[in-house]
Amino acid sequence: MSTIAAISTPQALGGLAVIRISGQDAISIADKIFVGFTRVRPSDMAGHTCAYGKIVCGSQTLDDVVLTVFRAPKSYTGEDTVEISCHGGVYLAREILKLILDNGAAAASAGEFTKRAFINGKLSLTQAEAVMDIISAEGEASLKSARLAKEGQLYKRINDVCNSLVNVLGSLAAWCDYPDEDIPETDSESVASVLGTALSSLDKILTDYDKGRILRQGIDTAIIGKPNVGKSTLMNAILGYQRSIVTSTEGTTRDVIEESARVGDVVLKLSDTAGVRSSEDEVEQIGVDLARKKLTDAELVIAVFDGSRECDDNDREILKSLSDKRHIIIVNKSDLPQKLNLEYNNDDNILFVSAKSGFGLEKLTEKINKLFKLGGYSDGGEIYTNERQRSLVKKAREFISKALNSVGDGQTLDAVTIYIDEAANSLLELTGERATEAVVNDVFSRFCVGK
Ligand code: GDP
C-alpha cells in the first residue's frame, strides 16, 4: 500500500498544526526532511518517541517542529506513522505537506487513515464510524455515546446477537447434515428462545436510535405566533445574541431565519418564521408560505403568545394547528400586566417567560427533555446508531421475526435456517466483517481528509 500524508488539523489559524504520514515509507521520508537538534534520525527512533528538530527543504528551514514516530503495528493505522507538529498556520502546514508529497508520499483521501486502521484490523467498521461521530459530536451525550461505540460497545452487542444466531445455525446444520450421528436434535423451543432474545436486543438498539439522532442532528424547530408577540426577541434570547431584526412594526420578519442554538444537551435548529397569517403584501406572503412549510416539517413547534394581550381568533387558530405536533407554548411578556386567557390545559407544555429579560427561559431545557424523553439519559448504556447501522439492524430484525414466525407455524427447521442466515448476514455487514468494498468506501467517504 502506498504511503499517504495529510494535514490532520483543521485548515485554519491555530496554535499548532499536525501533519500525518502513514505507510511503509513514512519514516524514510521523514529522514529526508527532518534534522533533529540532537542529530537523531527518525529511522533510529523507537516507536512512541518524539524528537525536536527542524523541517528542511535543501538549505532552507521551514519550521521548528516536534516529530513523533509510531512503528507498525502500534499506530492508529497499524502502519509505520510519523506525526509532525508544526506551528499553526495554513500556509506553513501546506508547505510541509507539499515537501512530504514531493518526497514520495501520496495525498491521503478523506478518511484514508481510519480506513487503513479498519483494513489492518485496528478498528471494526462501527468503531471507525464512531471516530467520525466523536469528531462531529456537539454535546456531552452524543460524545459519550460515540466513545462507547469507539470502545466497541455497539460491535460487542451486535456481535453477541450474531454469535447466538451462528450457534443456532451451527447446531441446525449439524443435525440436518449428519442425521445418522448421535447429535441431539435442536428443538424448536430452544431456537425460538434464542431468536426471542436476539429480537429484544435489536429492538433496544432501534429504540435508542431516535434519541441518538436527536442528540446528533438536533431538532428542527419552528417558532410560530402572531406578529409582535416576541418571536424574534425569543429567538435572540435563545441564541444569546442579536440575529433577526427586532422591531415593533408588524410583519417585518419577512424571511424565515434559521439558526442553531444549544439548549441543554440538544441543538435546536430554529426557524423564526414570519407571522402565520394571510397577507396582502406579496413579499411578506412568500415569508408566510415558507412559514407554513416550516411548520409542517418541524419536529418541534414553539408557539409564542403575547401574555399582555387578550386571546383572539388568530391565537386560537394557532393553538388548533398544534394538536398533532410536539409543541411548547410560550406565553411571553410576563413582565407586563397579563390579559391572555388561553384555552389550553396541559401545564407540562406551557412556559411563562419574558423574552426581553430572559426570565423563565431556563425551564426550556426541562420541557424539551421531557417532550423528547431525553431526560432519562444517564445509564450510559445507550448506543446511538447511524442510518446505515439502523437499516441493517432493522433488516436483521425482520428476518429474525420471519424465522420466529416460521418456528411458530411449525415449518421445518431447514426453512428457518434461511431466515436466520439472512439475519446473521445483515449483522456481519454492519460490523464490517462481511461488508462489500462499496459499503466500506461509502462509510469512509464521509470522513474529512487527514482523519
Ligand atoms: P415578533 O414580530 O413576534 O418577532 O416580535 P418581536 O420580537 O419583534 O417583538 C415585538 C415587540 O415586543 C418588540 O418591541 C419587543 O421589544 C417587544 N417584546 C418582546 N418580548 C418582550 C417581553 O418579554 N416583554 C416586553 N415587555 N416586551 C417584549
Coordinates of C-alpha atoms and ligand atoms in Angstrom, one line a residue:
M1 CA 0.0 0.0 0.0
S2 CA 1.3 3.5 -0.8
T3 CA 2.5 5.9 1.8
I4 CA 0.0 8.7 2.4
A5 CA 0.1 12.1 4.1
A6 CA -2.3 14.8 5.0
I7 CA -2.8 17.7 7.4
S8 CA -4.8 16.3 10.2
T9 CA -5.8 19.5 12.0
P10 CA -8.4 22.0 10.6
Q11 CA -7.3 24.2 7.8
A12 CA -7.5 27.3 9.9
L13 CA -5.3 29.5 12.0
G14 CA -4.4 27.8 15.3
G15 CA -1.5 27.3 17.7
L16 CA -0.4 24.0 16.2
A17 CA -1.0 22.0 13.1
V18 CA -0.3 18.3 12.7
I19 CA 0.7 16.6 9.5
R20 CA 0.5 12.8 9.4
I21 CA 2.4 10.4 7.2
S22 CA 1.4 6.7 7.2
G23 CA 2.8 3.7 5.3
Q24 CA 6.0 1.8 4.8
D25 CA 8.0 4.8 3.6
A26 CA 6.7 7.2 6.3
I27 CA 9.9 7.0 8.3
S28 CA 12.3 7.2 5.4
I29 CA 10.5 10.2 4.0
A30 CA 10.8 11.8 7.5
D31 CA 14.6 11.1 7.4
K32 CA 14.8 13.2 4.3
I33 CA 13.1 16.3 5.6
F34 CA 13.8 16.3 9.3
V35 CA 17.0 17.3 11.1
G36 CA 16.9 16.6 14.8
F37 CA 18.6 19.1 17.1
T38 CA 20.3 16.2 18.8
R39 CA 21.1 14.7 15.4
V40 CA 18.7 11.9 15.9
R41 CA 17.1 10.5 12.7
P42 CA 13.5 9.3 12.6
S43 CA 14.8 5.9 11.4
D44 CA 16.8 5.5 14.6
M45 CA 13.8 6.4 16.8
A46 CA 11.8 3.8 18.7
G47 CA 8.0 3.8 18.4
H48 CA 6.1 6.2 20.5
T49 CA 9.0 8.6 20.9
C50 CA 9.4 12.1 19.7
A51 CA 12.2 14.4 18.8
Y52 CA 12.6 18.2 18.5
G53 CA 14.1 19.5 15.3
K54 CA 13.6 21.3 12.1
I55 CA 11.9 20.6 8.7
V56 CA 14.3 21.4 5.9
C57 CA 14.0 21.8 2.2
G58 CA 17.5 21.9 0.8
S59 CA 19.3 24.7 2.7
Q60 CA 16.0 26.3 3.7
T61 CA 14.4 25.7 7.1
L62 CA 10.6 25.7 7.0
D63 CA 9.8 25.4 10.8
D64 CA 10.9 24.0 14.1
V65 CA 8.7 21.0 14.9
V66 CA 8.2 18.0 17.2
L67 CA 8.2 14.8 15.3
T68 CA 6.7 11.6 16.7
V69 CA 7.4 8.1 15.4
F70 CA 4.9 5.2 15.7
R71 CA 6.1 1.9 14.5
A72 CA 3.8 -0.8 12.9
P73 CA 1.6 -2.3 14.2
K74 CA 1.4 0.0 17.2
S75 CA -0.1 3.1 15.5
Y76 CA -3.5 4.4 14.7
T77 CA -3.4 3.0 11.2
G78 CA -1.4 -0.1 12.1
E79 CA 1.4 1.1 9.7
D80 CA 4.6 3.0 10.3
T81 CA 3.4 6.5 11.0
V82 CA 5.0 9.9 11.6
E83 CA 3.3 12.9 13.0
I84 CA 4.8 16.3 12.7
S85 CA 3.5 19.1 15.0
C86 CA 4.4 22.4 13.5
H87 CA 3.4 25.9 14.2
G88 CA -0.2 26.6 13.3
G89 CA -0.6 28.3 10.0
V90 CA -2.4 27.2 6.9
Y91 CA 0.4 28.2 4.6
L92 CA 3.2 26.6 6.7
A93 CA 1.4 23.3 7.2
R94 CA 0.7 23.2 3.5
E95 CA 4.3 23.8 2.6
I96 CA 5.4 21.0 4.8
L97 CA 2.8 18.7 3.3
K98 CA 4.0 19.7 -0.1
L99 CA 7.5 18.8 0.8
I100 CA 6.4 15.4 2.1
L101 CA 4.5 14.7 -1.1
D102 CA 7.5 15.8 -3.2
N103 CA 9.5 13.2 -1.3
G104 CA 7.2 10.3 -2.4
A105 CA 4.0 10.3 -0.3
A106 CA 0.6 10.4 -1.9
A107 CA -2.1 12.8 -0.7
A108 CA -4.5 10.9 1.6
S109 CA -8.1 10.9 0.6
A110 CA -11.0 11.5 3.0
G111 CA -10.9 9.1 5.9
E112 CA -8.0 7.1 4.5
F113 CA -6.1 6.9 7.8
T114 CA -9.1 5.4 9.5
K115 CA -9.8 3.2 6.6
R116 CA -6.4 1.7 6.9
A117 CA -6.9 1.2 10.6
F118 CA -10.0 -0.8 9.6
I119 CA -8.2 -2.8 6.9
N120 CA -5.4 -3.6 9.3
G121 CA -7.8 -4.8 11.9
K122 CA -7.3 -1.9 14.4
L123 CA -11.0 -1.0 14.4
S124 CA -14.3 -2.6 13.4
L125 CA -16.4 -0.7 10.9
T126 CA -18.7 0.5 13.7
Q127 CA -15.7 1.8 15.7
A128 CA -14.4 3.6 12.6
E129 CA -17.8 5.2 12.2
A130 CA -17.7 6.2 15.9
V131 CA -14.4 8.1 15.2
M132 CA -16.4 10.2 12.8
D133 CA -19.1 10.7 15.4
I134 CA -16.6 11.8 18.0
I135 CA -15.3 14.4 15.7
S136 CA -18.7 15.8 15.0
A137 CA -20.3 15.3 18.4
E138 CA -21.8 18.5 19.6
G139 CA -23.0 17.6 23.0
E140 CA -22.0 15.6 26.0
A141 CA -24.4 12.8 25.4
S142 CA -23.6 12.3 21.8
L143 CA -19.9 12.3 22.6
K144 CA -20.4 9.8 25.4
S145 CA -22.3 7.5 23.1
A146 CA -19.7 7.9 20.3
R147 CA -17.0 7.0 22.8
L148 CA -18.9 3.9 23.8
A149 CA -19.2 2.9 20.2
K150 CA -15.5 3.6 19.7
E151 CA -14.7 1.4 22.6
G152 CA -16.5 -1.3 20.7
Q153 CA -19.8 -1.5 22.6
L154 CA -22.0 -1.4 19.6
Y155 CA -19.8 -4.0 17.9
K156 CA -19.9 -6.2 21.0
R157 CA -23.7 -6.0 21.3
I158 CA -24.2 -6.8 17.6
N159 CA -21.6 -9.5 17.8
D160 CA -23.3 -11.2 20.7
V161 CA -26.6 -11.4 18.7
C162 CA -24.7 -12.6 15.7
N163 CA -22.9 -15.3 17.6
S164 CA -26.1 -16.6 19.1
L165 CA -27.6 -16.8 15.6
V166 CA -24.5 -18.5 14.2
N167 CA -24.6 -21.0 17.1
V168 CA -28.2 -21.9 16.2
L169 CA -27.2 -22.2 12.6
G170 CA -24.3 -24.5 13.5
S171 CA -26.4 -26.9 15.5
L172 CA -29.2 -26.9 12.9
A173 CA -26.7 -27.6 10.2
A174 CA -25.0 -30.4 12.1
W175 CA -28.4 -32.0 12.8
C176 CA -29.6 -31.7 9.2
D177 CA -26.3 -32.7 7.6
Y178 CA -25.4 -35.7 9.8
P179 CA -28.7 -37.4 10.6
D180 CA -27.0 -40.6 11.4
E181 CA -24.7 -39.2 14.0
D182 CA -25.8 -39.0 17.6
I183 CA -26.3 -35.3 17.6
P184 CA -29.1 -34.1 19.8
E185 CA -32.0 -32.7 17.8
T186 CA -32.3 -29.0 18.0
D187 CA -35.8 -28.4 19.3
S188 CA -37.9 -25.5 18.0
E189 CA -38.4 -24.2 21.5
S190 CA -34.7 -23.5 22.1
V191 CA -34.5 -22.0 18.6
A192 CA -37.4 -19.7 19.4
S193 CA -35.9 -18.7 22.7
V194 CA -32.6 -17.7 21.1
L195 CA -34.5 -15.8 18.4
G196 CA -36.6 -14.0 21.0
T197 CA -33.6 -12.8 22.9
A198 CA -31.9 -11.6 19.7
L199 CA -35.1 -9.7 18.8
S200 CA -35.3 -7.8 22.0
S201 CA -31.6 -6.9 21.9
L202 CA -32.1 -5.4 18.4
D203 CA -35.3 -3.7 19.5
K204 CA -33.4 -1.9 22.2
I205 CA -30.9 -0.6 19.6
L206 CA -33.7 0.6 17.4
T207 CA -35.4 2.5 20.3
D208 CA -32.1 4.2 21.1
Y209 CA -31.7 5.3 17.5
D210 CA -34.3 8.1 17.7
K211 CA -32.8 9.6 20.8
G212 CA -29.4 9.4 19.2
R213 CA -30.5 11.0 16.0
I214 CA -31.9 13.9 18.0
L215 CA -28.7 14.3 20.1
R216 CA -26.6 14.1 17.0
Q217 CA -28.5 16.1 14.5
G218 CA -30.6 18.4 16.6
I219 CA -34.3 19.2 16.5
D220 CA -35.9 21.1 13.6
T221 CA -37.8 23.7 15.5
A222 CA -40.2 26.3 14.2
I223 CA -41.1 29.3 16.2
I224 CA -44.6 30.5 15.3
G225 CA -47.0 33.1 16.5
K226 CA -48.7 36.3 15.5
P227 CA -46.7 39.3 14.6
N228 CA -45.3 41.3 17.6
V229 CA -45.7 38.6 20.2
G230 CA -42.0 38.5 20.6
K231 CA -40.8 35.6 18.3
S232 CA -37.6 37.4 17.2
T233 CA -36.9 38.5 20.7
L234 CA -37.3 35.0 21.9
M235 CA -35.1 33.6 19.2
N236 CA -32.4 36.1 20.1
A237 CA -32.7 35.3 23.7
I238 CA -32.3 31.6 23.0
L239 CA -29.4 32.3 20.7
G240 CA -27.9 34.7 23.1
Y241 CA -27.2 37.4 20.6
Q242 CA -29.0 39.7 18.1
R243 CA -29.7 37.9 14.8
S244 CA -33.1 38.7 13.4
I245 CA -34.3 42.3 13.3
V246 CA -36.5 43.1 16.3
T247 CA -39.0 45.8 15.6
S248 CA -42.3 47.0 16.8
T249 CA -43.8 47.4 13.4
E250 CA -45.9 44.4 12.4
G251 CA -44.9 41.9 9.7
T252 CA -41.3 42.8 9.3
T253 CA -39.8 39.4 9.8
R254 CA -40.2 38.6 6.1
D255 CA -37.8 35.7 5.7
V256 CA -37.5 32.5 7.6
I257 CA -34.4 33.0 9.6
E258 CA -32.5 29.9 10.6
E259 CA -30.0 29.5 13.4
S260 CA -28.8 26.7 15.6
A261 CA -28.7 27.0 19.4
R262 CA -27.7 24.6 22.1
V263 CA -30.4 24.2 24.8
G264 CA -29.2 21.8 27.4
D265 CA -27.8 18.8 25.6
V266 CA -29.6 19.2 22.3
V267 CA -29.2 21.6 19.4
L268 CA -32.3 23.3 18.3
K269 CA -32.4 24.2 14.7
L270 CA -34.6 27.3 14.9
S271 CA -36.6 29.0 12.3
D272 CA -38.1 32.2 13.2
T273 CA -41.0 32.4 10.7
A274 CA -42.9 35.4 9.5
G275 CA -46.2 35.8 11.3
V276 CA -48.5 33.0 10.4
R277 CA -51.4 34.9 8.8
S278 CA -52.5 35.9 5.4
S279 CA -51.0 39.0 4.0
E280 CA -51.7 41.4 1.2
D281 CA -48.1 42.2 0.8
E282 CA -46.5 39.9 -1.8
V283 CA -43.0 39.7 -0.3
E284 CA -44.5 39.0 3.1
Q285 CA -46.8 36.4 1.6
I286 CA -43.7 34.5 0.5
G287 CA -42.5 34.5 4.1
V288 CA -45.8 33.3 5.3
D289 CA -45.8 30.4 2.8
L290 CA -42.3 29.5 3.9
A291 CA -43.5 29.6 7.5
R292 CA -46.4 27.2 6.8
K293 CA -44.0 24.8 5.1
K294 CA -41.6 25.1 8.1
L295 CA -44.4 24.4 10.4
T296 CA -45.3 21.2 8.6
D297 CA -41.7 20.0 8.5
A298 CA -40.8 20.9 12.1
E299 CA -40.3 18.2 14.8
L300 CA -40.9 20.8 17.5
V301 CA -43.1 23.9 17.3
I302 CA -42.6 26.7 19.8
A303 CA -45.8 28.7 19.7
V304 CA -45.4 32.2 21.1
F305 CA -48.3 34.2 22.6
D306 CA -48.4 37.7 24.0
G307 CA -49.4 37.4 27.6
S308 CA -50.3 41.1 27.8
R309 CA -53.0 40.9 25.2
E310 CA -56.3 39.2 25.1
C311 CA -56.6 35.9 23.2
D312 CA -58.0 36.4 19.7
D313 CA -59.1 34.2 16.8
N314 CA -55.5 34.1 15.4
D315 CA -54.2 32.8 18.7
R316 CA -57.0 30.2 18.8
E317 CA -56.2 29.1 15.2
I318 CA -52.5 28.7 16.1
L319 CA -53.4 26.7 19.2
K320 CA -55.6 24.4 17.0
S321 CA -52.8 23.9 14.5
L322 CA -50.6 22.4 17.2
S323 CA -52.7 19.5 18.1
D324 CA -50.7 16.8 16.3
K325 CA -47.3 18.3 16.7
R326 CA -44.8 18.1 19.5
H327 CA -45.0 21.6 20.9
I328 CA -44.2 24.1 23.6
I329 CA -46.4 27.1 24.4
I330 CA -44.6 30.2 25.4
V331 CA -46.6 32.9 27.0
N332 CA -44.3 35.9 26.5
K333 CA -44.1 39.4 28.1
S334 CA -44.7 38.1 31.6
D335 CA -43.2 41.4 32.8
L336 CA -46.3 43.2 31.7
P337 CA -49.8 43.0 33.2
Q338 CA -51.3 39.7 32.0
K339 CA -54.5 39.6 30.0
L340 CA -54.2 36.4 27.9
N341 CA -56.6 33.7 28.7
L342 CA -55.6 30.7 26.6
E343 CA -57.9 27.7 26.4
Y344 CA -55.1 25.3 27.0
N345 CA -54.7 23.0 29.9
N346 CA -51.5 21.0 29.6
D347 CA -49.2 22.5 32.2
D348 CA -46.4 20.3 31.0
N349 CA -46.1 22.1 27.8
I350 CA -46.6 25.7 28.9
L351 CA -43.9 28.2 29.9
F352 CA -44.3 31.8 31.1
V353 CA -41.4 33.9 30.1
S354 CA -40.2 37.4 29.4
A355 CA -38.1 37.0 26.2
K356 CA -36.9 40.6 26.7
S357 CA -35.3 39.9 30.1
G358 CA -34.8 36.2 29.7
F359 CA -36.9 35.4 32.7
G360 CA -38.3 31.9 32.7
L361 CA -36.3 30.7 29.8
E362 CA -34.1 28.4 31.9
K363 CA -37.0 26.0 32.1
L364 CA -37.0 25.4 28.3
T365 CA -34.4 22.7 28.6
E366 CA -36.5 20.7 31.1
K367 CA -39.6 21.0 28.8
I368 CA -37.7 19.8 25.7
N369 CA -36.1 16.9 27.6
K370 CA -39.5 15.8 28.7
L371 CA -41.1 16.2 25.3
F372 CA -38.3 14.2 23.6
K373 CA -37.8 11.8 26.5
L374 CA -34.2 12.9 26.8
G375 CA -34.0 13.4 30.5
G376 CA -33.5 9.7 31.2
Y377 CA -30.1 9.8 29.6
S378 CA -27.8 8.7 32.4
D379 CA -27.4 4.9 32.5
G380 CA -24.7 5.4 29.9
G381 CA -25.8 2.3 28.2
E382 CA -27.4 3.9 25.1
I383 CA -25.6 3.4 21.9
Y384 CA -26.7 5.6 19.1
T385 CA -26.5 4.0 15.7
N386 CA -26.3 5.9 12.4
E387 CA -28.6 5.5 9.4
R388 CA -26.5 2.7 7.8
Q389 CA -26.3 0.7 11.0
R390 CA -30.0 1.3 11.8
S391 CA -31.2 0.0 8.4
L392 CA -29.1 -3.2 8.9
V393 CA -30.4 -3.8 12.4
K394 CA -33.9 -3.3 11.0
K395 CA -33.3 -5.8 8.2
A396 CA -31.8 -8.3 10.6
R397 CA -34.8 -7.8 12.9
E398 CA -37.2 -8.5 10.1
F399 CA -35.5 -11.8 9.2
I400 CA -35.4 -12.9 12.8
S401 CA -39.1 -12.1 13.1
K402 CA -39.8 -14.2 10.0
A403 CA -37.7 -17.0 11.4
L404 CA -39.7 -16.9 14.7
N405 CA -43.0 -17.0 12.8
S406 CA -41.8 -20.0 10.8
V407 CA -40.9 -21.8 14.0
G408 CA -44.3 -20.9 15.4
D409 CA -46.0 -22.2 12.2
G410 CA -44.3 -25.5 12.7
Q411 CA -42.3 -25.2 9.4
T412 CA -39.2 -27.3 9.0
L413 CA -36.1 -26.0 10.8
D414 CA -34.5 -26.2 7.4
A415 CA -36.7 -23.3 6.2
V416 CA -36.0 -21.4 9.4
T417 CA -32.3 -21.6 8.7
I418 CA -32.6 -19.5 5.6
Y419 CA -34.0 -16.6 7.5
I420 CA -31.5 -16.8 10.4
D421 CA -28.7 -16.9 7.8
E422 CA -30.0 -13.7 6.2
A423 CA -30.3 -12.0 9.6
A424 CA -26.7 -13.0 10.5
N425 CA -25.5 -11.7 7.2
S426 CA -27.0 -8.3 7.8
L427 CA -25.3 -8.1 11.2
L428 CA -22.0 -9.1 9.7
E429 CA -22.4 -6.4 7.1
L430 CA -23.0 -3.9 10.0
T431 CA -19.8 -4.8 11.8
G432 CA -17.9 -4.8 8.5
E433 CA -16.9 -8.5 8.6
R434 CA -18.9 -9.1 5.5
A435 CA -19.2 -5.6 4.1
T436 CA -18.6 -5.1 0.4
E437 CA -15.9 -2.7 -0.7
A438 CA -18.6 -0.3 -1.9
V439 CA -20.1 -0.1 1.6
V440 CA -16.7 0.4 3.2
N441 CA -15.8 3.1 0.7
D442 CA -19.1 4.8 1.3
V443 CA -18.5 4.8 5.1
F444 CA -15.1 6.4 4.8
S445 CA -16.0 8.9 2.1
R446 CA -17.9 10.8 4.9
F447 CA -14.8 11.5 6.8
C448 CA -12.6 14.5 6.5
V449 CA -9.2 14.4 4.9
G450 CA -6.5 13.8 7.5
K451 CA -8.6 11.6 9.7
Ligands
GDP1 P1 -42.2 39.2 16.5 O1 -42.9 40.0 15.5 O2 -43.1 38.1 17.1 O3 -40.9 38.6 16.0 O4 -41.9 40.1 17.8 P2 -40.6 40.9 18.2 O5 -39.6 40.0 18.8 O6 -40.2 41.8 17.0 O7 -41.1 41.8 19.4 C1 -42.2 42.7 19.2 C2 -42.1 43.8 20.3 O8 -42.4 43.2 21.6 C3 -40.8 44.5 20.4 O9 -41.0 45.8 20.7 C4 -40.1 43.8 21.6 O10 -39.2 44.6 22.3 C5 -41.3 43.5 22.5 N1 -41.1 42.4 23.4 C6 -40.7 41.1 23.0 N2 -40.6 40.3 24.1 C7 -41.0 41.1 25.2 C8 -41.1 40.8 26.6 O11 -40.8 39.8 27.1 N3 -41.6 41.9 27.4 C9 -41.9 43.1 26.8 N4 -42.3 44.0 27.7 N5 -41.8 43.3 25.5 C10 -41.3 42.4 24.7

